[in-house]
Short mmCIF file of C-alpha atoms and ligand atoms in Angstrom, two decimals:
data_model
loop_
_atom_site.label_atom_id
_atom_site.label_comp_id
_atom_site.label_asym_id
_atom_site.label_seq_id
_atom_site.Cartn_x
_atom_site.Cartn_y
_atom_site.Cartn_z
CA MET T 503 0.00 0.00 0.00
CA GLU T 504 1.27 3.48 -0.94
CA GLY T 505 1.40 4.88 2.58
CA ARG T 506 3.46 1.99 3.93
CA ARG T 507 6.47 2.44 1.66
CA ASN T 508 9.86 2.82 3.27
CA VAL T 509 8.75 2.12 6.81
CA LYS T 510 11.90 1.13 8.69
CA VAL T 511 12.26 -0.20 12.21
CA GLY T 512 14.05 2.37 14.30
CA MET T 513 12.83 5.44 12.42
CA SER T 514 11.57 8.16 14.73
CA LEU T 515 7.90 9.04 14.90
CA THR T 516 8.76 12.53 13.67
CA ALA T 517 10.49 11.11 10.61
CA TRP T 518 7.63 8.69 9.97
CA VAL T 519 5.05 11.46 10.12
CA LEU T 520 7.05 13.58 7.67
CA ARG T 521 7.52 10.57 5.39
CA GLN T 522 3.78 9.95 5.41
CA GLN T 523 3.15 13.57 4.54
CA SER T 524 5.59 13.43 1.63
CA LEU T 525 3.57 10.54 0.17
CA HIS T 526 0.59 12.86 -0.20
CA PRO T 527 1.54 15.68 -2.56
CA GLY T 528 -0.56 18.73 -1.78
CA ALA T 529 -0.98 17.82 1.90
CA ARG T 530 -0.84 20.91 4.12
CA GLY T 531 0.88 19.05 6.94
CA GLU T 532 -1.89 19.75 9.41
CA LEU T 533 -2.50 16.14 10.37
CA SER T 534 1.26 15.68 10.73
CA ILE T 535 1.43 18.56 13.18
CA LEU T 536 -1.60 17.28 15.06
CA LEU T 537 -0.03 13.83 15.43
CA THR T 538 3.12 15.37 16.87
CA HIS T 539 0.91 17.10 19.45
CA VAL T 540 -0.72 13.76 20.28
CA ALA T 541 2.79 12.36 20.80
CA LEU T 542 3.61 15.32 23.05
CA ALA T 543 0.54 14.59 25.19
CA ALA T 544 1.58 10.93 25.28
CA ARG T 545 5.06 11.74 26.55
CA MET T 546 3.72 14.07 29.22
CA ILE T 547 1.06 11.63 30.42
CA ALA T 548 3.61 8.78 30.41
CA HIS T 549 5.80 10.87 32.68
CA LYS T 550 2.90 11.66 35.04
CA VAL T 551 1.83 7.99 35.18
CA SER T 552 5.35 6.74 35.90
CA GLN T 553 5.84 9.24 38.73
CA ALA T 554 2.33 9.01 40.19
CA PRO T 555 3.18 7.20 43.46
CA LEU T 556 5.89 9.81 44.13
CA THR T 557 3.84 12.88 43.30
CA GLY T 558 0.60 12.13 45.11
CA LEU T 559 -1.32 11.31 41.94
CA ILE T 560 -2.51 7.89 43.11
CA GLY T 561 -6.11 7.53 44.21
CA GLN T 562 -9.47 9.12 43.62
CA ALA T 563 -10.12 12.81 43.14
CA GLY T 564 -13.47 12.69 44.91
CA ASN T 565 -15.49 13.71 41.80
CA VAL T 566 -17.86 11.74 39.61
CA ASN T 567 -17.59 12.16 35.82
CA VAL T 568 -20.33 12.24 33.19
CA GLN T 569 -20.40 8.43 33.17
CA GLY T 570 -21.28 8.44 36.86
CA GLU T 571 -17.85 6.95 37.55
CA GLU T 572 -15.40 8.16 40.16
CA GLN T 573 -12.54 10.16 38.69
CA ALA T 574 -9.00 9.24 39.59
CA LYS T 575 -6.63 12.15 40.19
CA LEU T 576 -4.71 11.13 37.09
CA ASP T 577 -7.91 11.13 34.99
CA ILE T 578 -8.19 14.85 35.57
CA VAL T 579 -4.50 15.55 35.04
CA ALA T 580 -4.32 13.47 31.84
CA ASP T 581 -7.46 15.13 30.49
CA GLN T 582 -5.97 18.61 30.94
CA VAL T 583 -2.61 17.59 29.44
CA PHE T 584 -4.32 16.13 26.37
CA LEU T 585 -6.59 19.14 26.01
CA ASP T 586 -3.69 21.59 26.29
CA ALA T 587 -1.65 19.67 23.72
CA MET T 588 -4.55 19.76 21.26
CA MET T 589 -5.34 23.42 21.88
CA THR T 590 -1.77 24.57 21.36
CA SER T 591 -1.75 22.84 17.98
CA ASP T 592 -4.34 25.42 16.90
CA LEU T 593 -5.71 22.82 14.51
CA VAL T 594 -8.64 21.48 16.52
CA SER T 595 -12.05 23.10 16.77
CA THR T 596 -13.73 20.52 18.95
CA LEU T 597 -12.55 18.15 21.62
CA VAL T 598 -14.71 15.49 23.17
CA SER T 599 -13.32 13.76 26.25
CA GLU T 600 -14.62 10.91 28.35
CA GLU T 601 -14.04 13.18 31.33
CA ARG T 602 -16.13 16.13 30.06
CA GLU T 603 -19.87 16.16 29.58
CA GLU T 604 -19.79 18.80 26.84
CA PRO T 605 -17.42 19.23 23.91
CA ALA T 606 -14.59 21.62 24.69
CA TYR T 607 -13.18 24.45 22.60
CA VAL T 608 -15.99 24.82 20.10
CA SER T 609 -17.22 28.34 20.58
CA GLU T 610 -13.91 30.20 20.77
CA HIS T 611 -12.25 28.67 17.76
CA TRP T 612 -14.77 26.89 15.57
CA GLY T 613 -13.69 27.09 11.95
CA ARG T 614 -10.08 27.93 12.71
CA GLY T 615 -8.99 24.35 13.24
CA HIS T 616 -10.12 21.72 10.78
CA TYR T 617 -10.29 18.74 13.13
CA THR T 618 -12.42 17.19 15.86
CA VAL T 619 -10.69 14.87 18.30
CA PHE T 620 -12.44 12.35 20.52
CA TYR T 621 -10.31 11.01 23.34
CA ASP T 622 -10.25 9.00 26.51
CA PRO T 623 -7.29 10.54 28.33
CA LEU T 624 -6.65 7.65 30.72
CA ASP T 625 -8.61 4.50 30.12
CA GLY T 626 -8.56 1.84 32.83
CA SER T 627 -7.60 4.40 35.45
CA SER T 628 -8.87 2.19 38.27
CA ASN T 629 -5.73 0.12 37.56
CA ILE T 630 -3.30 2.93 38.34
CA ASP T 631 -3.28 2.32 42.07
CA VAL T 632 -2.01 -1.22 41.48
CA ASN T 633 0.54 -0.23 38.84
CA VAL T 634 -1.23 -2.03 36.00
CA THR T 635 -1.09 -0.76 32.42
CA VAL T 636 -3.42 2.09 31.44
CA GLY T 637 -3.82 3.93 28.14
CA SER T 638 -5.01 6.97 26.20
CA ILE T 639 -7.24 6.49 23.15
CA PHE T 640 -7.94 8.99 20.37
CA GLY T 641 -9.90 9.29 17.13
CA ILE T 642 -9.43 12.24 14.73
CA TYR T 643 -12.00 13.55 12.23
CA ARG T 644 -11.42 16.19 9.57
CA HIS T 645 -14.31 18.63 9.20
CA ARG T 646 -16.47 18.53 6.11
CA PRO T 647 -17.12 21.82 4.31
CA ASN T 648 -20.53 22.45 5.87
CA ASP T 649 -19.73 21.30 9.41
CA ARG T 650 -20.41 23.89 12.10
CA GLY T 651 -19.79 21.97 15.30
CA ARG T 652 -23.39 20.87 15.74
CA LEU T 653 -23.93 17.56 17.49
CA THR T 654 -24.78 15.91 14.17
CA ASP T 655 -21.50 17.21 12.73
CA LEU T 656 -19.57 15.58 15.54
CA LEU T 657 -21.32 12.23 15.62
CA ARG T 658 -19.93 10.61 12.49
CA PRO T 659 -19.23 6.95 11.79
CA GLY T 660 -15.81 5.73 12.87
CA ALA T 661 -15.04 4.96 9.22
CA ASP T 662 -14.69 8.75 8.76
CA GLN T 663 -11.68 8.95 11.09
CA VAL T 664 -8.55 10.23 9.36
CA ALA T 665 -6.36 8.85 12.13
CA ALA T 666 -6.83 6.90 15.34
CA GLY T 667 -4.67 5.26 17.92
CA TYR T 668 -3.76 4.63 21.49
CA VAL T 669 -0.90 5.10 23.89
CA MET T 670 -0.12 2.27 26.26
CA TYR T 671 1.56 3.17 29.54
CA GLY T 672 3.00 -0.21 30.48
CA ALA T 673 6.46 -1.69 30.93
CA SER T 674 7.21 0.48 27.90
CA THR T 675 5.17 3.39 26.60
CA ILE T 676 3.94 2.41 23.15
CA LEU T 677 2.03 4.59 20.68
CA VAL T 678 0.05 2.62 18.11
CA LEU T 679 -1.58 4.58 15.31
CA ALA T 680 -3.03 4.38 11.85
CA THR T 681 -4.01 7.01 9.33
CA GLU T 682 -6.32 6.35 6.38
CA ASP T 683 -3.68 4.55 4.31
CA SER T 684 -0.67 4.09 6.58
CA GLY T 685 -1.32 0.65 8.01
CA VAL T 686 -0.96 0.20 11.77
CA GLN T 687 2.40 1.27 13.18
CA GLY T 688 3.68 0.89 16.74
CA PHE T 689 6.30 3.23 18.23
CA THR T 690 8.08 2.77 21.56
CA LEU T 691 9.14 5.74 23.68
CA LEU T 692 12.79 6.14 24.63
CA PRO T 693 12.15 8.40 27.64
CA GLU T 694 15.74 9.60 28.02
CA VAL T 695 15.66 10.95 24.48
CA GLY T 696 12.02 12.00 24.49
CA GLU T 697 11.20 10.41 21.14
CA PHE T 698 9.13 7.48 19.92
CA PHE T 699 10.82 5.01 17.58
CA LEU T 700 9.18 2.54 15.22
CA THR T 701 9.37 -0.91 16.81
CA HIS T 702 6.21 -2.58 15.45
CA PRO T 703 5.94 -1.84 11.71
CA ASP T 704 2.84 -2.75 9.69
CA MET T 705 1.08 -4.56 12.50
CA GLN T 706 -1.24 -7.35 11.36
CA MET T 707 -3.63 -9.14 13.67
CA PRO T 708 -3.34 -12.94 13.37
CA GLU T 709 -6.42 -14.37 11.60
CA VAL T 710 -7.26 -16.50 14.62
CA GLY T 711 -5.97 -16.48 18.17
CA ARG T 712 -5.61 -18.75 21.16
CA SER T 713 -7.10 -16.52 23.82
CA TYR T 714 -10.47 -15.00 24.60
CA SER T 715 -10.90 -11.99 26.82
CA CYS T 716 -13.95 -10.82 28.74
CA ASN T 717 -15.13 -10.23 32.29
CA GLU T 718 -16.78 -13.59 32.93
CA SER T 719 -18.15 -12.43 36.28
CA ARG T 720 -20.77 -10.55 34.21
CA GLN T 721 -22.24 -13.86 33.00
CA PRO T 722 -25.43 -13.62 35.14
CA PHE T 723 -26.29 -10.39 33.30
CA TRP T 724 -25.75 -11.70 29.75
CA SER T 725 -28.32 -12.99 27.26
CA ASP T 726 -28.29 -16.68 26.34
CA GLU T 727 -26.63 -15.85 22.99
CA VAL T 728 -23.75 -14.03 24.66
CA ARG T 729 -23.34 -16.90 27.12
CA ARG T 730 -23.13 -19.29 24.16
CA VAL T 731 -20.46 -17.18 22.48
CA VAL T 732 -18.26 -17.15 25.56
CA ALA T 733 -18.86 -20.86 26.20
CA ARG T 734 -17.76 -21.63 22.64
CA PHE T 735 -14.50 -19.74 23.07
CA ARG T 736 -13.94 -21.33 26.47
CA GLU T 737 -14.48 -24.87 25.24
CA GLU T 738 -13.36 -25.09 21.62
CA GLU T 739 -9.84 -26.00 20.59
CA VAL T 740 -7.61 -24.02 18.26
CA GLY T 741 -4.83 -25.95 16.55
CA GLY T 742 -5.30 -28.92 18.88
CA SER T 743 -5.26 -27.06 22.19
CA LYS T 744 -7.85 -25.30 24.27
CA ARG T 745 -8.04 -21.53 24.26
CA THR T 746 -6.92 -19.70 27.32
CA ALA T 747 -8.65 -16.80 29.11
CA ARG T 748 -6.80 -13.49 29.38
CA TYR T 749 -8.41 -10.41 30.93
CA VAL T 750 -6.49 -7.49 32.39
CA GLY T 751 -9.55 -5.27 32.81
CA SER T 752 -7.70 -2.43 31.13
CA LEU T 753 -8.91 -2.07 27.57
CA ILE T 754 -5.64 -0.98 26.01
CA ALA T 755 -3.69 -3.83 27.60
CA ASP T 756 -6.31 -6.35 26.46
CA PHE T 757 -6.52 -4.83 22.96
CA HIS T 758 -2.74 -4.61 22.51
CA ARG T 759 -2.34 -8.29 23.37
CA THR T 760 -5.15 -9.15 20.95
CA LEU T 761 -3.55 -7.05 18.20
CA LEU T 762 -0.19 -8.76 18.62
CA LYS T 763 -1.23 -12.32 19.37
CA GLY T 764 -4.76 -12.59 18.00
CA GLY T 765 -7.89 -13.80 19.73
CA ILE T 766 -11.00 -11.92 20.71
CA PHE T 767 -11.86 -9.25 23.27
CA MET T 768 -15.51 -8.93 24.24
CA TYR T 769 -17.44 -6.44 26.32
CA PRO T 770 -20.99 -7.51 25.41
CA GLY T 771 -24.25 -5.76 26.12
CA GLU T 772 -26.23 -6.99 29.09
CA VAL T 773 -29.94 -7.70 29.41
CA GLU T 774 -30.44 -4.65 31.64
CA LYS T 775 -27.69 -2.61 29.94
CA PRO T 776 -27.86 -3.43 26.22
CA GLY T 777 -25.06 -0.96 25.43
CA GLY T 778 -22.60 -2.68 27.73
CA LYS T 779 -19.89 -0.50 29.25
CA LEU T 780 -17.51 0.82 26.61
CA ARG T 781 -18.04 4.08 24.75
CA LEU T 782 -18.39 4.19 20.97
CA MET T 783 -16.70 7.43 20.02
CA TYR T 784 -13.49 7.36 22.04
CA GLU T 785 -13.02 3.69 22.85
CA ALA T 786 -14.66 1.32 20.34
CA ALA T 787 -14.39 3.43 17.15
CA PRO T 788 -10.65 4.23 17.36
CA LEU T 789 -9.83 0.62 18.27
CA GLY T 790 -12.18 -0.60 15.53
CA PHE T 791 -10.28 1.59 13.05
CA LEU T 792 -6.99 -0.01 14.13
CA ALA T 793 -8.41 -3.54 14.21
CA GLU T 794 -9.72 -3.30 10.65
CA ALA T 795 -6.55 -1.61 9.39
CA ALA T 796 -4.63 -4.57 10.87
CA GLY T 797 -6.87 -7.13 9.13
CA GLY T 798 -9.08 -7.90 12.13
CA GLY T 799 -12.71 -7.10 12.90
CA ALA T 800 -14.77 -4.98 15.28
CA HIS T 801 -18.51 -5.45 15.71
CA ASP T 802 -21.31 -4.75 18.15
CA GLY T 803 -23.00 -8.06 17.29
CA ARG T 804 -25.33 -6.54 14.70
CA GLN T 805 -23.28 -3.88 12.98
CA ARG T 806 -19.65 -3.07 12.19
CA ILE T 807 -18.35 -0.66 14.82
CA LEU T 808 -17.04 1.66 12.09
CA GLU T 809 -20.54 2.05 10.59
CA LYS T 810 -22.27 3.00 13.82
CA VAL T 811 -23.50 6.56 14.28
CA ALA T 812 -24.04 7.57 17.89
CA ASP T 813 -26.99 9.69 19.07
CA THR T 814 -25.06 11.11 22.00
CA LEU T 815 -21.41 11.93 22.65
CA HIS T 816 -20.91 9.37 25.39
CA GLU T 817 -23.01 6.54 23.94
CA ARG T 818 -22.03 3.01 24.92
CA THR T 819 -21.72 0.03 22.62
CA PRO T 820 -21.24 -3.71 22.92
CA LEU T 821 -17.84 -4.66 21.51
CA PHE T 822 -16.50 -7.84 19.91
CA ILE T 823 -13.03 -7.06 18.55
CA GLY T 824 -10.05 -9.06 17.43
CA SER T 825 -8.98 -11.69 14.92
CA LYS T 826 -11.19 -11.81 11.85
CA VAL T 827 -12.07 -15.49 12.14
CA ASP T 828 -12.82 -15.21 15.86
CA VAL T 829 -15.07 -12.16 15.47
CA GLU T 830 -16.92 -13.91 12.62
CA GLU T 831 -17.42 -16.94 14.84
CA ALA T 832 -18.94 -14.79 17.58
CA LEU T 833 -21.28 -13.20 15.03
CA ARG T 834 -22.46 -16.60 13.76
CA ILE T 835 -23.52 -17.56 17.29
CA LEU T 836 -25.10 -14.19 18.06
CA ASN T 837 -27.09 -14.23 14.81
CA PRO T 838 -28.01 -17.91 14.22
P1 AHM W 395 -12.96 3.55 32.16
O1 AHM W 395 -13.07 4.24 30.84
O2 AHM W 395 -13.86 4.17 33.18
O3 AHM W 395 -11.56 3.38 32.63
O4 AHM W 395 -13.62 2.09 31.97
C1 AHM W 395 -13.22 1.31 30.88
C2 AHM W 395 -12.54 0.07 31.40
C3 AHM W 395 -11.77 -0.60 30.30
O5 AHM W 395 -10.42 -0.26 30.34
C4 AHM W 395 -11.94 -2.07 30.61
O6 AHM W 395 -11.93 -2.85 29.42
C5 AHM W 395 -13.26 -2.12 31.29
O7 AHM W 395 -13.51 -0.84 31.81
C6 AHM W 395 -13.28 -3.10 32.41
O8 AHM W 395 -14.57 -3.17 32.94
P2 AHM W 395 -14.97 -4.28 34.06
O9 AHM W 395 -14.31 -3.83 35.32
O10 AHM W 395 -16.45 -4.22 34.11
O11 AHM W 395 -14.45 -5.61 33.59
MG1 MG W 396 -12.37 4.71 29.20
#
């Protein structure tokens, strides 16, 4: 594919972004600049996460966010860091964060920047206190000519994203991203140098995997179809051996493993909560964009994640994401 030419392990993120831009004659470089601001936010949040036990950033802030969930101190810090990094790019008119009920930055600057960014600044933040991997997730949309920042302008299908990705704050800090034609590329941060370097070029999800990933304690709340899906993955063999269960409870850690090793991650809807837990615009859609770009699949059980159009900014969606064959198998059981 055009955008993947000359991708070399070890090249810096900055060089990769410039290389991508050079493959698109006529590009104004705006998305390139925006991606370098995402990387800046990633480096700053990585630093805050790694120092959190030393700087008093462990624990809850005492507030409840729009989801009705308690905010960790680092949720608030990461949200502000991400917001500042986007605002200083001067390229974004609208920001929608998991931590903010309303879109930010619309009225002052609408029309000046050509992009809307949806983001979850620190997903899985309940894991911070026990030093387990957390992540930031983002999805970027370029405005259409008649967009004015109305709700309907913001709520577009994930297939419209021009770039999406995540940052994983784990043993290493890894930024995984894809643009429309770049393929999925993974960069690892060298903190002493302050730069990301390409370590995972052209990531492809294995067609089938050996693990399944879901919170099985939710079983009493599932429909019979969802129970059958999970039972199938629990019991069937792949390549002569049984699948194994893997669930960190931190979406980026579970997705990253699925991207590298294959398998399926599921957060299904429940009988009383048909939308499940995860949010479409800043969790499922960016990861769906990456999964499909890596040859995998992402579905809510009835519809491709990338085709879904939300009615509200913080809408939830069931999610079945991972290896193509495994997602298709889940769909066959859900839709007999
Ligand atoms: P958050 O956005 O409030 O951090 O919640 C999302 C997290 C995901 O990281 C993870 O996949 C899921 O919630 C785990 O939920 P559960 O504890 O129900 O298994
Ligand atoms: Mg989240």
